[in-house]
Coordinates of C-alpha atoms (C1' of nucleotides) in Angstrom, one line a residue:
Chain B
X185 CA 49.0 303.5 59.6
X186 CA 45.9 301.7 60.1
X187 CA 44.7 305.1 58.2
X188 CA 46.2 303.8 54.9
X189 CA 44.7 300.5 55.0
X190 CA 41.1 302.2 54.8
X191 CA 42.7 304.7 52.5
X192 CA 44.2 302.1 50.1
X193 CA 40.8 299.5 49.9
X194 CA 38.5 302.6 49.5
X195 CA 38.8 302.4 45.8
X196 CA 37.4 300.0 43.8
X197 CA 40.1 299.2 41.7
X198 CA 42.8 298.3 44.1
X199 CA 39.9 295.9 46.1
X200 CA 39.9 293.9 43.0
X201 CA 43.3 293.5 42.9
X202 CA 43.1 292.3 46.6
X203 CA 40.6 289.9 45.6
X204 CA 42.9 288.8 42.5
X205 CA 46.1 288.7 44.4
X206 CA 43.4 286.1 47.2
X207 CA 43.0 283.7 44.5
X208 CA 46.9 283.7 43.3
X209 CA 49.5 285.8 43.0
X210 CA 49.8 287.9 39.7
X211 CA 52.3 289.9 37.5
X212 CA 50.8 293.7 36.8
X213 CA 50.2 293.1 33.2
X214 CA 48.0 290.4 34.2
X215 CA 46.0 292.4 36.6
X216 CA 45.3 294.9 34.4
X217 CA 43.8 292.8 31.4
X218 CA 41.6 291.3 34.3
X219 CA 40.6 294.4 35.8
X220 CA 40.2 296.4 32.5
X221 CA 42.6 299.1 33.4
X222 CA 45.7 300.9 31.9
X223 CA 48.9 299.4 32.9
X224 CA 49.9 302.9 34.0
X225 CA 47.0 302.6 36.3
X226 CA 47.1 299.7 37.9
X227 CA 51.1 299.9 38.2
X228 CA 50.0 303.4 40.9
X229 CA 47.3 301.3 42.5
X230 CA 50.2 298.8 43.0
X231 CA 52.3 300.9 44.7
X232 CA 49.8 302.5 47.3
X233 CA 48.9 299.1 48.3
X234 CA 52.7 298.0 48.5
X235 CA 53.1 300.9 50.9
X236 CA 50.7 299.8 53.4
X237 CA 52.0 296.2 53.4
X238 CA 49.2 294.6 51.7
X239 CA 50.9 293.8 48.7
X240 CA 55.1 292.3 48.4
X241 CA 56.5 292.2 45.2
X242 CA 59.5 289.4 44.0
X243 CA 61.3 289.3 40.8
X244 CA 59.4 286.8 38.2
X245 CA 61.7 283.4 38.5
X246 CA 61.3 282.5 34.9
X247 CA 61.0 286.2 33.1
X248 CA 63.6 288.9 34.8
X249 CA 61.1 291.6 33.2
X250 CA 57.9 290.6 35.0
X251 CA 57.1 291.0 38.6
X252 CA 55.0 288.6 40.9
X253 CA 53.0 290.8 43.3
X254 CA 51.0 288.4 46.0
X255 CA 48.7 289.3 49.1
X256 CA 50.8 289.9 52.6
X257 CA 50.8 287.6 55.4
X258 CA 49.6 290.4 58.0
X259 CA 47.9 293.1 55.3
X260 CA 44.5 293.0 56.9
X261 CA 44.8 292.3 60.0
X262 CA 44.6 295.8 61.4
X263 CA 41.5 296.0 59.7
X264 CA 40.2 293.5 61.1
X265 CA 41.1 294.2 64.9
X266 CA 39.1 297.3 63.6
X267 CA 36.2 295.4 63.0
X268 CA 36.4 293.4 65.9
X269 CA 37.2 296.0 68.3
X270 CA 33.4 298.1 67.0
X271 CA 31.8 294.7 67.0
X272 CA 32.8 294.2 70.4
X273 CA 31.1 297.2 72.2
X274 CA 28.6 296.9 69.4
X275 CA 27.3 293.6 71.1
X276 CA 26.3 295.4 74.2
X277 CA 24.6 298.3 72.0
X278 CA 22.8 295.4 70.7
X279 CA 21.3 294.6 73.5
X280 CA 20.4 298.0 74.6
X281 CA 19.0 298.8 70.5
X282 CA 16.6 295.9 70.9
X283 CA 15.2 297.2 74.3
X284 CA 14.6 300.3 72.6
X285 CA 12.8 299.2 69.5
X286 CA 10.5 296.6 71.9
X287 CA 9.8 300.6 73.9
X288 CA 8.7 301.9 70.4
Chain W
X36 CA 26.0 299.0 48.0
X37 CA 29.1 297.5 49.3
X38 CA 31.5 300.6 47.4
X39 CA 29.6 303.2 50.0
X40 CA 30.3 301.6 53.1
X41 CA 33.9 301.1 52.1
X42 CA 33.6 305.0 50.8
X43 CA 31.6 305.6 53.9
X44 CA 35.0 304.5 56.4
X45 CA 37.2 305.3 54.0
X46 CA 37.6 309.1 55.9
X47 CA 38.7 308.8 59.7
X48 CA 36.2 310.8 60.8
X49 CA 33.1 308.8 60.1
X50 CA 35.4 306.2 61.5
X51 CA 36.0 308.4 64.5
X52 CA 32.0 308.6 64.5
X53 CA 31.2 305.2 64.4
X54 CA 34.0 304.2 67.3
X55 CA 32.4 306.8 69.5
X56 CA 28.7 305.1 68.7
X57 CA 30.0 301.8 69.2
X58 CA 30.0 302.5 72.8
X59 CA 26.8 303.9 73.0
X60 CA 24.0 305.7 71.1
X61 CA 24.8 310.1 71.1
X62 CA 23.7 313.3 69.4
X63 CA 24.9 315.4 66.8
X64 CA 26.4 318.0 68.8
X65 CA 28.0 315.8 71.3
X66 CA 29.4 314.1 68.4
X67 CA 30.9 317.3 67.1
X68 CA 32.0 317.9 70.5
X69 CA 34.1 315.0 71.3
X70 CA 35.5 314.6 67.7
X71 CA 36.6 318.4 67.7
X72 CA 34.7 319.4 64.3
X73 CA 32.1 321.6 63.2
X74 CA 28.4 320.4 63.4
X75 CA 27.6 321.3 59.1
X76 CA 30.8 319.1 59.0
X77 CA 29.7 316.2 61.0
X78 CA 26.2 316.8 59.5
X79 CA 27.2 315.6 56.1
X80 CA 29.6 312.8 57.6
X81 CA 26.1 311.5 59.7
X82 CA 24.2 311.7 56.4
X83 CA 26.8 309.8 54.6
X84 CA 26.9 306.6 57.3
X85 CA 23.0 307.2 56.8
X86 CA 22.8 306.5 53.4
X87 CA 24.8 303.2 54.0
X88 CA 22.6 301.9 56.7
X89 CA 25.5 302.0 59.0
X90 CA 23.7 304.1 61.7
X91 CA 20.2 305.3 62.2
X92 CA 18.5 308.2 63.9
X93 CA 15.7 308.2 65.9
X94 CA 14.0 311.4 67.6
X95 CA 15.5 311.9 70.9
X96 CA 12.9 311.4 74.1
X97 CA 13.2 313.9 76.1
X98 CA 14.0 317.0 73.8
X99 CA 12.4 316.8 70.8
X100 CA 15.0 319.1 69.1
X101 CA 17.9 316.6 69.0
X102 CA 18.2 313.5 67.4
X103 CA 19.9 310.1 69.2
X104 CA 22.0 308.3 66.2
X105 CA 23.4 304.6 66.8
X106 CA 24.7 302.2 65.1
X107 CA 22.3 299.5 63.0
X108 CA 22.6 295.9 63.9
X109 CA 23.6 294.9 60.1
X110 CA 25.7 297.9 59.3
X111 CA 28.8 296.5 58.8
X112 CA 28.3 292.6 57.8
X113 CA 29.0 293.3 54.1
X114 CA 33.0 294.5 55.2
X115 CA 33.3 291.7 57.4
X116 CA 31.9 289.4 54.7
X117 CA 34.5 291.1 52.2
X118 CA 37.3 290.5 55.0
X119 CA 36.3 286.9 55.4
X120 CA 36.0 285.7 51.2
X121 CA 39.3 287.5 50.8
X122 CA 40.9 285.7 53.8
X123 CA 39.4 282.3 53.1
X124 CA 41.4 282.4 49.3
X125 CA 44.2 284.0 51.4
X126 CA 44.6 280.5 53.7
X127 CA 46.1 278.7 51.0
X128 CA 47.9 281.8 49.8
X129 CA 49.7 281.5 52.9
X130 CA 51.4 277.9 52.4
X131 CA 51.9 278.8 49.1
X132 CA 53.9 281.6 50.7
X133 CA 56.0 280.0 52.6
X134 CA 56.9 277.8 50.3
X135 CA 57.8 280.2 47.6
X136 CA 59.8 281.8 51.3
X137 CA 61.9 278.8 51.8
X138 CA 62.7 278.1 48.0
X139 CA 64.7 281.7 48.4
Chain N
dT113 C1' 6.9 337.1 72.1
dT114 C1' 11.6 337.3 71.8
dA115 C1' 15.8 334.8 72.1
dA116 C1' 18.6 330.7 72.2
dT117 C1' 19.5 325.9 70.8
dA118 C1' 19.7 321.6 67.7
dG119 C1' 20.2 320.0 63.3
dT120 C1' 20.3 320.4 58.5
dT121 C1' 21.2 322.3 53.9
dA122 C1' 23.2 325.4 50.4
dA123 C1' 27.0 327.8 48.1
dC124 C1' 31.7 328.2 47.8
dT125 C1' 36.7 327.1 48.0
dC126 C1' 40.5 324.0 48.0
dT127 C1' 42.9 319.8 48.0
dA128 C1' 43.5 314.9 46.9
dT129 C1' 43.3 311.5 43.7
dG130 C1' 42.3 308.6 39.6
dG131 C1' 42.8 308.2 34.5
dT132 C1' 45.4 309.2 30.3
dG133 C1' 49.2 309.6 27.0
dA134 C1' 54.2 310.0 26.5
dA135 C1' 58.6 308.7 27.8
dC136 C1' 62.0 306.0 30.2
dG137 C1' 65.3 301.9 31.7
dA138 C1' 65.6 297.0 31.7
dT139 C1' 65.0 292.6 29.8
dG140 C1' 63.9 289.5 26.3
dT141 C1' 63.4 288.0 21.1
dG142 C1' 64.1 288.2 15.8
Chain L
dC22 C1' 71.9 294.9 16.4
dA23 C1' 67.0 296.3 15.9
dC24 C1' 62.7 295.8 18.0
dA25 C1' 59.0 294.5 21.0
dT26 C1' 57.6 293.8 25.9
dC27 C1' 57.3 294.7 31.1
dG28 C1' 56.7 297.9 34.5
dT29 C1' 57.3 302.3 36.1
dT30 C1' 57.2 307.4 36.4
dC31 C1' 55.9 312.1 34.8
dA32 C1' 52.9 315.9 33.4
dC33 C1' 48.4 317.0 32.7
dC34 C1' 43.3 317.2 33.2
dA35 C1' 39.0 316.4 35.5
dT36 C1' 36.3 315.0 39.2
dA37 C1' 35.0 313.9 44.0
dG38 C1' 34.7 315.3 48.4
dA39 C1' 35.8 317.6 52.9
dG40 C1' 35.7 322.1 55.5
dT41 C1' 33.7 326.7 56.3
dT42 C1' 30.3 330.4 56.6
dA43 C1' 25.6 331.7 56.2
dA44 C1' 21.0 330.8 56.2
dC45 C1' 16.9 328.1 57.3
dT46 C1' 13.3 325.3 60.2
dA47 C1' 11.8 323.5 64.4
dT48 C1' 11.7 323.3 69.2
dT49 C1' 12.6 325.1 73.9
dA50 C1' 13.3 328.7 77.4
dA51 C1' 13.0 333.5 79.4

DNA sequence: TTAATAGTTAACTCTATGGTGAACGATGTG
DNA sequence: CACATCGTTCACCATAGAGTTAACTATTAA
């Protein structure tokens, strides 16, 4: 659901780990000491972004207790077709909005 | 702030909203209309978007008792700035990836 | 002038959601 | 084996926010 997406990044929290996961892919406990957040947290914020497929998770390679959680191939892209899909009538309204402020 | 306009399109209403107004400037009431809500509803939801410079409202021309909102030229260049930092990080994320996808 | 319309605001209710502390299973370390 | 660590889930509380009804102002119409 492209619903979720918006859902999901509208808190703070779970943006930061998107921008986290962007520079590298992280284990939770990691995350957390970044962000400044309970583990508890940040393990919920974890799992709403995992069920909109912004997130994957994989068994650490070198730890079997950790987890490695890094950023989805196609996470975003529904958002942005969202973006581009407003920005693409918006050009025209563009057009039209700077006819009416030259009228006024 | 870039937190409102994420809280601002974070309900699928206002999203709903700014769809319809990307496809041309309207008015309150038509807007509750098409979207199927009540105007107090909408009301707040128009104040919201407001309040993050993603539309603005000018008197309407002809009948000085409605108001003609549409969308503001800069409105949503933060989100799409966010979309594109993330995404520029995510590049290399990708080959990283697929990497880490053909080790397993 | 009286009535109707457009839009907003206020007061209220109800639900969704984020944080916290406690507890749990699984894995590693002394 | 005893113990700490990693991550999760649960139960609880507190807050934010979305919808509704009613009321209000301003403008238009009869």
């Amino acid at each position: 659901m492209v619903n979720d997406v918006w859902a999901a990044l509208a808190d703070p929290t779970r943006r930061r780990v998107v921008e986290l996961l962007g520079s590298g892919p992280s284990r939770p406990s990691e995350l957390a000491d970044r962000i400044g957040t309970s583990r508890p947290a940040l393990s919920r914020h974890l799992k709403v972004l995992r069920g909109t497929g912004i997130v994957t998770v994989d068994l650490d390679d070198t730890d079997a207790r950790g987890l490695t959680y890094r950023l989805a191939p196609d996470g975003l892209t529904a958002l942005r077709a969202w973006l581009d899909q407003v920005q693409a009538h918006w050009t025209d309204q563009l057009a039209e909005f700077k006819r009416h402020a030259e009228r006024s």
